[in-house]
Amino acid sequence: MSIPASALQVQSLTKVFRGRGGAAVRAVDNVCFDVKRGEVLGLLGPNGAGKTTSIKCILGLMRPDSGQITVLGQDAQAAYPRILGKMSAVLEGSRNLYWRMSVWENVLFFSSLHGVASHDDREYFGYLLKLFSLDEKRHTEVRKLSQGMKQKASVVCALARRTPMVFLDEPTLGLDVETSLELRSVLKRLAREEERTFVVSSHDMDVIQDVCGRVVIMSSGRVVVDDQVSHLMSLFRTKAYRIKLRGPASEGLEERLAPEFAGARVTDGEADAEIRVTLSEDGDIYRLMDILRSADAVIDEISHEDADLERVYLEIVREERARS
Amino acid sequence: MNLGSVLAAVFRRDWTMMKRYMVNSISSLVSIYMIFMLIFAGLQSVSSYVKTGTLDGSLEGTIVGFFVWTFTIYAFSNLSWNLINEAQTGTLEQLYLAPCGFKWVGAATAISDFVFSFVPIMLLLVAMMATTGRWLRMDLVSLVPLLLITLLGAYGVGFALGGLALVFKRIQALFQIMQFVFIGLLVIPVRVPGVKYLPLAMGNDLIHAVMVDGVRLWLLPPGDILTAAAVGVVYLAVGIVIFSLCERVAKNQGLLGHY
């Protein structure tokens, strides 16, 4: 049997929720994406964009209205629940673990449900606990751990199942900066060391930019971008500008720029001012210049800015909203 | 997927939980014992009444009824309460990710519930017998199979209510009502037409014969055992069907993880 190149294929996935008044909400609307083996895919989008619903449909926790999901070459619906042997997940907004059991007891329980319980497996669990700095807390009841440790323990429990695919839904939500960075660096390391496929959802672009190779951006239930993070950044790098003005900026300049260019910022210095702006269309530079001229601004210097995913994302979501 | 390892994992989890909730487990047993003591006190004060045939006619009958009722409550409420708790906390969705399918995790949980409630409830029985001075036959070979047959119906109700709780959420009141319905099912004599087709009733009658009259399992009327078993299986099957339907609705509406 040939090994399929795709770890996951999602085709025309649609999920409609019907409210009490009969109003239908298309939480996921004809979503298609592909995840290659060994890839770390980011699923980025604001709250309510349909990330969690998509993940839950893939995992069989929700029944989609239509669409096809193929996991490692197998039709997920036809192979349910056996196909779950290939997938594990940390789900957002719930506990994922038994709080009255220790970290180790949770790891053993959930991995046994996946039939992972050999001596070699246990050594691997120990390795994971060390990697996530949870080794000392191994026999502590989960409820006694800090929020960050609880989250890390959930991730360990998912990874301990040794599945080729791992879904992490908002893994850094509610974590302090330090723990978030730690979790991210461990995930990057694991993704490099083990040839597993990760799908990481987040509304935090930093996380995606840091951890993922490719990003699928969702907005209002639809996929609006599906691209390599690096490509997306270079695309936008050419459009992000920093303009230095001689003398302070005139009153209300930022207010005039903001409606035209999303995320435009003006910072006043002692004897100068700086404008950061992302241009999305070819004619934008002329409109920008027109505004600056009418504000009597004297331009000292124009330079490219390094794009970050946050600006890219804000721009994309803004365009998407304007279109719909 | 090895179901044995799933069963072992569930046993280990429940054993751990039982240790962690030891105080809880003991206090619930003690409160059941207190309720029994109240009934016993009441029965003594109307003892002449008792002899005429109400409440199945005897104190022994009451002990047996109470013993079976406790088993029933444990079987049914462990199943549905655990389901609700796990849905509330979010572990339910993780159980739904088990490659053997949730139904086997649920079945393993039901089996482990029975095993872990067996010893405490037996202790309760001994306490009840010691208090009343009426010693019943503890013929485990006859008793355990009959208990299992009888409890099938209770598990059926547990699955059905658990399923309904997934969809409709706040149905705890229904659980409490159910406890009283169970008392009814254990108190009405099976000679009343139709009663033997209700859950628990026939099995309870047979357990009564074993414990009070000292009849061995193989000397009981085979037709009655068959009826009790068939009734148990049917109610269990109906419960599982209701659960599956509710699960379907919950998955359609995305309710598994939300409470």
Coordinates of C-alpha atoms in Angstrom, one line a residue:
Chain A
M1 CA 0.0 0.0 0.0
S2 CA 1.4 3.4 -0.9
I3 CA 1.7 6.0 1.8
P4 CA -0.5 9.0 1.2
A5 CA 1.4 12.3 1.2
S6 CA -1.5 14.0 2.9
A7 CA -2.0 13.5 6.6
L8 CA -5.4 15.2 6.5
Q9 CA -7.6 16.4 3.7
V10 CA -10.7 18.5 4.5
Q11 CA -13.0 18.9 1.5
S12 CA -16.1 21.1 1.4
L13 CA -16.7 20.9 5.1
T14 CA -19.9 22.6 6.2
K15 CA -21.5 22.8 9.6
V16 CA -24.7 24.8 10.2
F17 CA -26.2 25.3 13.6
R18 CA -29.8 26.0 13.9
G19 CA -30.8 28.4 16.7
R20 CA -34.1 28.4 18.6
G21 CA -35.7 30.9 16.4
G22 CA -34.9 28.8 13.3
A23 CA -32.0 31.1 12.4
A24 CA -29.2 29.2 10.8
V25 CA -25.6 30.0 11.5
R26 CA -23.0 28.7 9.1
A27 CA -20.2 28.0 11.6
V28 CA -18.1 26.3 8.9
D29 CA -18.8 27.1 5.3
N30 CA -17.4 25.0 2.6
V31 CA -14.0 24.7 4.2
C32 CA -11.2 23.0 2.3
F33 CA -7.6 22.5 3.3
D34 CA -4.9 19.9 3.2
V35 CA -2.2 19.1 5.8
K36 CA 0.9 17.3 4.6
R37 CA 2.6 14.7 6.7
G38 CA 5.0 16.1 9.2
E39 CA 3.7 19.6 8.7
V40 CA 2.8 22.0 11.5
L41 CA -0.3 23.8 10.3
G42 CA -1.7 26.9 12.0
L43 CA -5.4 27.5 12.0
L44 CA -5.7 31.2 12.6
G45 CA -8.8 33.3 13.0
P46 CA -10.8 35.5 15.4
N47 CA -13.2 33.9 18.0
G48 CA -16.2 32.4 16.2
A49 CA -14.3 31.9 12.9
G50 CA -15.0 28.2 12.9
K51 CA -11.6 26.8 14.0
T52 CA -12.9 24.7 16.9
T53 CA -16.0 23.5 15.0
S54 CA -13.7 22.4 12.1
I55 CA -11.4 20.5 14.5
K56 CA -14.4 18.9 16.3
C57 CA -15.9 17.8 13.0
I58 CA -12.5 16.2 12.0
L59 CA -12.4 14.4 15.4
G60 CA -16.0 13.1 15.1
L61 CA -17.1 15.1 18.1
M62 CA -19.5 17.0 15.9
R63 CA -21.4 15.7 12.8
P64 CA -20.8 18.0 9.8
D65 CA -23.7 18.7 7.5
S66 CA -21.6 17.9 4.5
G67 CA -18.0 17.5 3.4
Q68 CA -15.4 14.8 3.4
I69 CA -12.5 14.3 5.8
T70 CA -9.7 12.0 4.9
V71 CA -7.1 11.1 7.5
L72 CA -3.9 9.4 6.3
G73 CA -5.7 8.2 3.2
Q74 CA -8.8 6.8 5.1
D75 CA -12.3 8.3 4.9
A76 CA -12.7 9.4 8.5
Q77 CA -16.4 8.9 8.6
A78 CA -16.3 5.3 7.3
A79 CA -13.4 4.4 9.6
Y80 CA -14.9 6.0 12.7
P81 CA -14.1 5.3 15.5
R82 CA -11.0 3.3 14.6
I83 CA -9.5 6.3 12.8
L84 CA -9.3 8.0 16.2
G85 CA -6.3 5.7 16.9
K86 CA -4.4 8.1 14.5
M87 CA -5.5 11.3 16.3
S88 CA -5.2 13.0 19.6
A89 CA -6.3 16.4 20.7
V90 CA -6.2 19.1 23.4
L91 CA -9.6 20.9 23.2
E92 CA -10.1 24.5 24.1
G93 CA -12.3 25.6 27.0
S94 CA -12.5 22.4 28.8
R95 CA -10.4 20.4 31.3
N96 CA -9.2 17.5 29.1
L97 CA -7.9 15.9 32.3
Y98 CA -9.3 14.4 35.5
W99 CA -8.5 17.0 38.1
R100 CA -8.6 14.5 41.0
M101 CA -6.0 12.3 39.4
S102 CA -2.3 12.9 39.3
V103 CA -0.5 13.9 36.0
W104 CA 1.0 10.5 35.7
E105 CA -2.4 8.7 36.4
N106 CA -4.0 10.9 33.7
V107 CA -1.2 10.1 31.2
L108 CA -1.5 6.4 31.9
F109 CA -5.3 6.4 31.6
F110 CA -5.6 8.3 28.4
S111 CA -2.7 6.5 26.6
S112 CA -4.1 3.1 27.6
L113 CA -7.4 4.1 25.9
H114 CA -5.3 4.4 22.8
G115 CA -3.6 1.0 23.5
V116 CA -0.3 2.7 24.3
A117 CA 1.1 1.2 27.5
S118 CA 4.3 -0.7 26.8
H119 CA 7.5 -0.3 28.7
D120 CA 8.9 1.7 25.9
D121 CA 5.9 3.9 25.9
R122 CA 6.3 4.6 29.6
E123 CA 9.8 5.7 29.0
Y124 CA 8.5 8.1 26.4
F125 CA 6.0 9.5 28.9
G126 CA 8.8 10.2 31.3
Y127 CA 10.7 12.0 28.5
L128 CA 7.7 14.1 27.7
L129 CA 7.2 15.1 31.4
K130 CA 10.9 16.1 31.5
L131 CA 10.6 18.1 28.3
F132 CA 7.6 20.0 29.6
S133 CA 9.3 20.5 33.1
L134 CA 6.5 18.5 34.8
D135 CA 8.7 15.7 36.1
E136 CA 8.6 16.9 39.6
K137 CA 4.8 17.3 39.5
R138 CA 4.3 13.8 38.1
H139 CA 2.4 12.6 41.2
T140 CA 0.6 15.8 42.0
E141 CA -3.1 15.9 41.5
V142 CA -3.9 18.1 38.5
R143 CA -6.2 20.4 40.4
K144 CA -3.3 21.5 42.5
L145 CA -1.2 22.6 39.5
S146 CA -1.1 26.2 38.1
Q147 CA -3.0 27.0 35.0
G148 CA 0.1 26.8 32.8
M149 CA 1.0 23.4 34.2
K150 CA -2.5 22.1 33.8
Q151 CA -2.3 23.1 30.1
K152 CA 1.1 21.5 29.7
A153 CA -0.2 18.3 31.3
S154 CA -3.1 18.3 28.8
V155 CA -0.6 18.6 26.0
V156 CA 1.5 15.8 27.4
C157 CA -1.6 13.6 27.7
A158 CA -2.4 14.2 24.0
L159 CA 1.2 13.6 22.9
A160 CA 1.5 10.4 25.1
R161 CA -1.0 8.7 22.8
R162 CA 1.8 8.7 20.2
T163 CA -0.7 9.3 17.4
P164 CA 0.6 10.5 14.0
M165 CA -1.7 13.5 14.1
V166 CA -2.1 15.9 17.1
F167 CA -4.6 18.7 17.3
L168 CA -4.0 21.6 19.7
D169 CA -7.0 23.9 20.0
E170 CA -5.8 27.3 21.4
P171 CA -3.0 25.6 23.4
T172 CA -1.7 28.9 24.8
L173 CA -5.0 30.5 25.8
G174 CA -4.9 31.9 29.3
L175 CA -1.2 31.2 29.7
D176 CA 1.3 33.8 31.0
V177 CA 3.9 34.9 28.5
E178 CA 6.7 32.8 29.9
T179 CA 4.7 29.5 29.9
S180 CA 3.4 30.3 26.4
L181 CA 6.9 30.8 25.1
E182 CA 8.1 27.6 26.8
L183 CA 5.2 25.6 25.3
R184 CA 5.9 27.0 21.9
S185 CA 9.6 26.1 22.0
V186 CA 8.8 22.6 23.1
L187 CA 6.2 22.1 20.4
K188 CA 8.7 23.4 17.8
R189 CA 11.3 21.0 19.1
L190 CA 8.9 18.0 19.0
A191 CA 7.7 18.9 15.5
R192 CA 11.3 18.8 14.4
E193 CA 12.3 15.6 16.2
E194 CA 9.2 13.5 15.7
E195 CA 7.6 13.3 12.3
R196 CA 4.2 14.0 13.6
T197 CA 1.6 16.2 12.0
F198 CA 0.3 19.1 14.1
V199 CA -2.7 21.3 13.6
V200 CA -2.5 24.2 16.0
S201 CA -5.4 26.6 16.2
S202 CA -5.1 30.0 17.8
H203 CA -6.3 33.6 17.6
D204 CA -2.8 34.6 18.7
M205 CA -0.7 35.2 15.6
D206 CA 2.5 35.2 17.6
V207 CA 1.9 31.5 18.3
I208 CA 1.2 30.6 14.7
Q209 CA 4.1 32.7 13.4
D210 CA 6.4 31.0 15.9
V211 CA 5.3 27.4 15.6
C212 CA 3.8 26.8 12.2
G213 CA 5.1 26.5 8.7
R214 CA 1.8 27.0 7.0
V215 CA -1.2 28.9 8.0
V216 CA -4.9 28.7 7.1
I217 CA -6.7 31.8 8.1
M218 CA -10.4 31.5 8.8
S219 CA -13.0 34.2 9.0
S220 CA -16.7 33.8 9.5
G221 CA -16.6 30.1 8.8
R222 CA -14.6 30.4 5.6
V223 CA -10.9 29.9 4.6
V224 CA -9.6 33.3 3.5
V225 CA -5.9 32.4 3.2
D226 CA -4.0 29.2 2.9
D227 CA -0.3 29.9 2.5
Q228 CA 3.2 29.3 3.8
V229 CA 3.8 31.7 6.7
S230 CA 7.1 32.8 5.2
H231 CA 5.5 33.5 1.8
L232 CA 2.7 35.4 3.4
M233 CA 5.2 37.5 5.3
S234 CA 7.3 38.3 2.3
L235 CA 4.2 39.3 0.4
F236 CA 3.3 41.7 3.0
R237 CA 6.9 42.9 3.8
T238 CA 6.8 44.7 0.5
K239 CA 3.6 46.5 1.5
A240 CA 4.5 47.6 5.0
Y241 CA 6.1 51.0 5.2
R242 CA 7.6 53.3 7.7
I243 CA 7.6 57.0 6.9
K244 CA 9.7 59.5 8.9
L245 CA 8.4 63.0 9.0
R246 CA 10.4 66.1 9.8
G247 CA 8.7 68.0 12.6
P248 CA 5.7 66.8 14.6
A249 CA 2.7 65.3 12.7
S250 CA -0.3 67.6 12.2
E251 CA -3.3 67.2 14.5
G252 CA -5.7 64.4 13.5
L253 CA -3.3 62.8 11.0
E254 CA -3.8 59.3 12.4
E255 CA -7.6 59.7 12.4
R256 CA -7.4 60.5 8.7
L257 CA -5.1 57.6 7.9
A258 CA -6.9 55.0 9.9
P259 CA -10.1 54.6 7.8
E260 CA -8.0 54.3 4.6
F261 CA -5.3 52.0 5.9
A262 CA -6.0 49.5 8.6
G263 CA -3.7 49.5 11.5
A264 CA -2.0 52.8 10.4
R265 CA -0.2 54.3 13.4
V266 CA 1.4 57.7 14.0
T267 CA 3.9 58.2 16.7
D268 CA 5.1 61.7 17.6
G269 CA 8.7 62.2 18.7
E270 CA 10.5 65.3 20.0
A271 CA 11.3 66.8 16.7
D272 CA 9.9 64.3 14.3
A273 CA 7.1 61.8 13.8
E274 CA 6.8 58.3 12.4
I275 CA 4.0 56.7 10.4
R276 CA 3.6 52.9 10.1
V277 CA 1.3 51.8 7.4
T278 CA 0.5 48.7 5.4
L279 CA -0.6 49.3 1.8
S280 CA -2.7 46.6 0.2
E281 CA -3.4 47.9 -3.3
D282 CA -1.1 49.3 -6.0
G283 CA -2.8 52.8 -5.9
D284 CA -2.6 53.1 -2.2
I285 CA 0.8 54.8 -2.2
Y286 CA -0.7 57.8 -4.1
R287 CA -3.6 58.1 -1.8
L288 CA -1.2 58.0 1.2
M289 CA 0.9 60.7 -0.4
D290 CA -2.2 62.8 -1.1
I291 CA -3.1 62.7 2.5
L292 CA 0.4 63.5 3.7
R293 CA 0.6 66.5 1.2
S294 CA -2.7 67.9 2.4
A295 CA -1.5 67.6 6.0
D296 CA 1.6 69.6 5.1
A297 CA 3.9 66.8 6.2
V298 CA 7.6 66.9 5.2
I299 CA 8.8 63.4 4.4
D300 CA 12.3 62.7 5.7
E301 CA 12.7 59.0 5.0
I302 CA 10.6 56.1 3.6
S303 CA 11.5 52.5 4.4
H304 CA 10.2 49.0 4.2
E305 CA 9.0 47.5 7.4
D306 CA 9.4 43.9 8.5
A307 CA 5.9 42.4 8.4
D308 CA 4.6 40.4 11.2
L309 CA 1.7 38.1 11.0
E310 CA -0.5 40.2 13.1
R311 CA -0.6 43.0 10.6
V312 CA -1.0 40.6 7.8
Y313 CA -3.9 39.0 9.6
L314 CA -5.6 42.2 10.5
E315 CA -5.3 43.4 7.0
I316 CA -6.8 40.1 5.6
V317 CA -9.6 40.1 8.1
R318 CA -10.4 43.7 7.3
E319 CA -10.5 43.0 3.5
E320 CA -12.6 40.0 4.1
R321 CA -15.1 42.0 6.1
A322 CA -15.2 44.8 3.6
R323 CA -16.0 42.2 0.9
S324 CA -18.8 40.5 2.6
Chain B
M1 CA -8.1 -2.2 19.8
N2 CA -7.7 -4.3 22.9
L3 CA -10.9 -4.0 25.0
G4 CA -9.1 -5.7 27.9
S5 CA -6.7 -2.8 28.2
V6 CA -9.6 -0.3 28.1
L7 CA -11.3 -2.2 30.9
A8 CA -8.1 -2.3 32.9
A9 CA -7.6 1.4 32.4
V10 CA -11.1 2.2 33.5
F11 CA -10.7 0.0 36.6
R12 CA -7.5 1.7 37.5
R13 CA -9.1 5.1 37.0
D14 CA -12.1 4.3 39.1
W15 CA -10.0 2.7 41.8
T16 CA -7.9 5.9 42.0
M17 CA -11.1 8.0 42.1
M18 CA -12.6 5.9 44.8
K19 CA -9.5 6.4 47.0
R20 CA -9.6 10.2 46.4
Y21 CA -13.3 10.4 47.1
M22 CA -13.1 8.0 50.1
V23 CA -14.8 10.3 52.5
N24 CA -17.6 10.9 50.0
S25 CA -18.1 7.2 49.4
I26 CA -18.3 6.4 53.0
S27 CA -20.6 9.3 53.9
S28 CA -23.1 8.3 51.1
L29 CA -23.2 4.8 52.5
V30 CA -23.7 6.0 56.0
S31 CA -26.6 8.2 54.9
I32 CA -28.2 5.3 53.1
Y33 CA -27.8 3.3 56.3
M34 CA -29.4 6.1 58.3
I35 CA -32.4 6.1 55.9
F36 CA -32.7 2.4 56.5
M37 CA -32.6 2.9 60.2
L38 CA -35.5 5.4 60.0
I39 CA -37.6 2.9 58.0
F40 CA -36.7 0.2 60.4
A41 CA -37.8 2.3 63.3
G42 CA -41.0 3.1 61.5
L43 CA -41.6 -0.5 60.8
Q44 CA -41.2 -1.5 64.4
S45 CA -43.7 1.0 65.6
V46 CA -46.3 -0.3 63.2
S47 CA -45.2 -3.9 63.4
S48 CA -48.7 -5.3 63.6
Y49 CA -49.4 -3.6 60.4
V50 CA -46.4 -5.1 58.8
K51 CA -47.5 -8.7 59.6
T52 CA -50.7 -8.2 57.6
G53 CA -48.9 -8.1 54.3
T54 CA -48.1 -4.6 53.3
L55 CA -44.5 -3.8 52.3
D56 CA -44.1 -7.3 51.2
G57 CA -45.0 -8.7 54.5
S58 CA -41.8 -8.9 56.4
L59 CA -38.8 -7.1 57.7
E60 CA -36.6 -9.4 55.7
G61 CA -38.4 -8.3 52.6
T62 CA -37.6 -4.7 53.5
I63 CA -34.0 -5.5 54.0
V64 CA -33.8 -7.3 50.6
G65 CA -35.7 -4.5 48.9
F66 CA -33.4 -1.9 50.4
F67 CA -30.4 -3.9 49.5
V68 CA -31.5 -4.2 45.8
W69 CA -32.6 -0.5 45.8
T70 CA -29.1 0.6 46.9
F71 CA -27.5 -1.4 44.1
T72 CA -30.0 0.0 41.7
I73 CA -29.3 3.6 42.7
Y74 CA -25.6 3.1 42.5
A75 CA -25.8 1.5 39.1
F76 CA -28.1 4.1 37.6
S77 CA -26.8 7.2 39.2
N78 CA -23.1 6.4 38.8
L79 CA -23.7 6.0 35.1
S80 CA -25.8 9.1 34.5
W81 CA -24.1 11.4 37.0
N82 CA -20.6 10.5 35.8
L83 CA -21.7 11.3 32.3
I84 CA -23.0 14.7 33.3
N85 CA -20.0 15.4 35.4
E86 CA -17.6 14.5 32.6
A87 CA -19.6 16.5 30.1
Q88 CA -19.4 19.5 32.4
T89 CA -15.7 19.2 33.0
G90 CA -14.7 18.3 29.5
T91 CA -13.3 14.9 30.0
L92 CA -16.2 13.3 28.1
E93 CA -14.9 14.6 24.8
Q94 CA -11.6 13.0 25.6
L95 CA -13.3 9.7 26.2
Y96 CA -15.1 10.2 22.9
L97 CA -11.6 10.2 21.3
A98 CA -11.0 6.6 22.3
P99 CA -10.4 4.5 19.2
C100 CA -12.6 1.7 20.5
G101 CA -15.5 4.0 20.5
F102 CA -17.2 5.6 23.5
K103 CA -19.7 2.8 23.9
W104 CA -17.0 0.4 25.1
V105 CA -15.6 3.0 27.5
G106 CA -19.2 3.4 28.8
A107 CA -19.6 -0.4 29.1
A108 CA -16.3 -0.7 30.9
T109 CA -17.4 2.1 33.3
A110 CA -20.7 0.2 34.0
I111 CA -18.8 -3.0 34.8
S112 CA -16.3 -1.2 37.0
D113 CA -19.1 0.6 38.8
F114 CA -20.7 -2.8 39.6
V115 CA -17.4 -4.3 40.9
F116 CA -16.5 -1.3 43.0
S117 CA -19.9 -0.9 44.5
F118 CA -20.2 -4.6 45.4
V119 CA -18.1 -4.7 48.5
P120 CA -19.4 -1.4 50.1
I121 CA -23.0 -2.4 49.5
M122 CA -22.4 -5.9 50.9
L123 CA -21.0 -4.2 54.0
L124 CA -24.1 -2.1 54.2
L125 CA -26.2 -5.3 54.0
V126 CA -24.3 -6.8 56.8
A127 CA -24.8 -3.7 58.9
M128 CA -28.5 -3.8 58.2
M129 CA -28.7 -7.4 59.2
A130 CA -26.7 -6.8 62.3
T131 CA -28.9 -3.9 63.4
T132 CA -32.2 -5.8 62.8
G133 CA -30.9 -9.1 64.0
R134 CA -32.4 -10.8 60.9
W135 CA -29.7 -12.8 59.1
L136 CA -30.4 -13.5 55.5
R137 CA -28.9 -16.2 53.3
M138 CA -25.7 -14.8 51.6
D139 CA -25.6 -17.4 48.9
L140 CA -23.3 -15.5 46.5
V141 CA -23.4 -18.1 43.8
S142 CA -27.1 -17.6 43.4
L143 CA -27.2 -14.0 44.4
V144 CA -24.6 -12.4 42.0
P145 CA -26.1 -13.7 38.7
L146 CA -29.5 -12.6 39.8
L147 CA -28.2 -9.1 40.9
L148 CA -26.6 -8.7 37.5
I149 CA -29.8 -9.7 35.7
T150 CA -31.8 -7.3 37.8
L151 CA -29.4 -4.4 37.4
L152 CA -29.5 -4.6 33.6
G153 CA -32.7 -2.7 33.7
A154 CA -31.2 0.0 36.0
Y155 CA -28.2 0.4 33.6
G156 CA -30.8 0.7 30.8
V157 CA -32.4 3.6 32.7
G158 CA -29.0 5.1 33.4
F159 CA -28.0 5.1 29.8
A160 CA -31.3 6.6 28.7
L161 CA -31.2 9.4 31.3
G162 CA -27.5 10.0 30.7
G163 CA -28.3 10.4 27.0
L164 CA -31.2 12.8 27.7
A165 CA -28.9 14.8 30.0
L166 CA -26.4 15.2 27.1
V167 CA -29.1 16.9 25.1
F168 CA -31.4 18.6 27.6
K169 CA -28.8 19.3 30.2
R170 CA -30.7 20.3 33.3
I171 CA -32.6 17.1 34.1
Q172 CA -31.4 16.4 37.6
A173 CA -34.9 16.6 39.0
L174 CA -35.8 13.6 36.8
F175 CA -33.0 11.7 38.4
Q176 CA -34.4 12.3 41.9
I177 CA -37.9 11.3 40.7
M178 CA -36.3 8.1 39.3
Q179 CA -35.0 7.0 42.7
F180 CA -38.6 7.0 44.0
V181 CA -39.9 5.2 40.9
F182 CA -37.3 2.5 41.6
I183 CA -38.7 2.1 45.1
G184 CA -42.1 1.6 43.6
L185 CA -40.8 -1.0 41.2
L186 CA -39.2 -2.9 44.1
V187 CA -42.3 -2.7 46.4
I188 CA -45.1 -3.7 44.1
P189 CA -45.5 -7.4 44.2
V190 CA -45.0 -9.2 40.9
R191 CA -48.3 -11.0 41.1
V192 CA -50.0 -7.7 40.1
P193 CA -50.6 -8.2 36.4
G194 CA -47.9 -6.7 34.1
V195 CA -45.6 -5.7 36.9
K196 CA -43.1 -8.5 36.1
Y197 CA -42.4 -6.8 32.7
L198 CA -41.2 -3.6 34.5
P199 CA -37.5 -3.2 35.2
L200 CA -36.2 -4.7 38.5
A201 CA -39.5 -6.2 39.7
M202 CA -39.0 -9.8 38.7
G203 CA -35.3 -9.9 39.5
N204 CA -36.1 -8.5 42.9
D205 CA -38.7 -11.1 43.5
L206 CA -36.1 -13.9 42.7
I207 CA -33.5 -12.3 44.9
H208 CA -36.0 -12.3 47.7
A209 CA -36.6 -16.0 47.2
V210 CA -32.8 -16.6 47.4
M211 CA -32.1 -14.4 50.4
V212 CA -35.2 -14.9 52.5
D213 CA -36.5 -18.4 51.6
G214 CA -33.0 -19.8 50.9
V215 CA -33.8 -21.2 47.5
R216 CA -30.7 -22.0 45.3
L217 CA -30.5 -20.4 41.9
W218 CA -31.0 -23.7 40.0
L219 CA -34.2 -24.5 42.0
L220 CA -35.9 -21.3 41.0
P221 CA -38.5 -21.5 38.3
P222 CA -36.5 -21.3 35.0
G223 CA -39.4 -19.4 33.4
D224 CA -39.1 -16.6 36.0
I225 CA -35.3 -16.3 35.6
L226 CA -35.7 -16.2 31.9
T227 CA -38.4 -13.4 32.2
A228 CA -36.2 -11.4 34.6
A229 CA -33.2 -11.8 32.2
A230 CA -35.2 -10.9 29.1
V231 CA -36.8 -7.9 30.8
G232 CA -33.3 -6.7 31.9
V233 CA -31.8 -7.2 28.4
V234 CA -34.8 -5.4 26.7
Y235 CA -34.6 -2.4 29.1
L236 CA -30.8 -2.2 28.7
A237 CA -31.2 -2.3 24.9
V238 CA -33.9 0.4 24.9
G239 CA -31.6 2.5 27.2
I240 CA -28.7 2.1 24.8
V241 CA -30.9 3.0 21.8
I242 CA -32.1 6.1 23.5
F243 CA -28.6 7.0 24.5
S244 CA -27.4 6.5 20.9
L245 CA -30.2 8.7 19.5
C246 CA -29.4 11.4 22.0
E247 CA -25.7 11.1 21.2
R248 CA -26.5 11.7 17.6
V249 CA -28.5 14.8 18.4
A250 CA -25.7 16.0 20.7
K251 CA -23.1 15.6 17.9
N252 CA -25.4 17.3 15.4
Q253 CA -25.8 20.3 17.7
G254 CA -22.3 20.3 19.0
L255 CA -23.4 19.6 22.6
L256 CA -21.0 17.0 23.7
G257 CA -18.6 19.5 25.3
H258 CA -21.0 22.2 26.4
Y259 CA -23.0 22.2 29.5

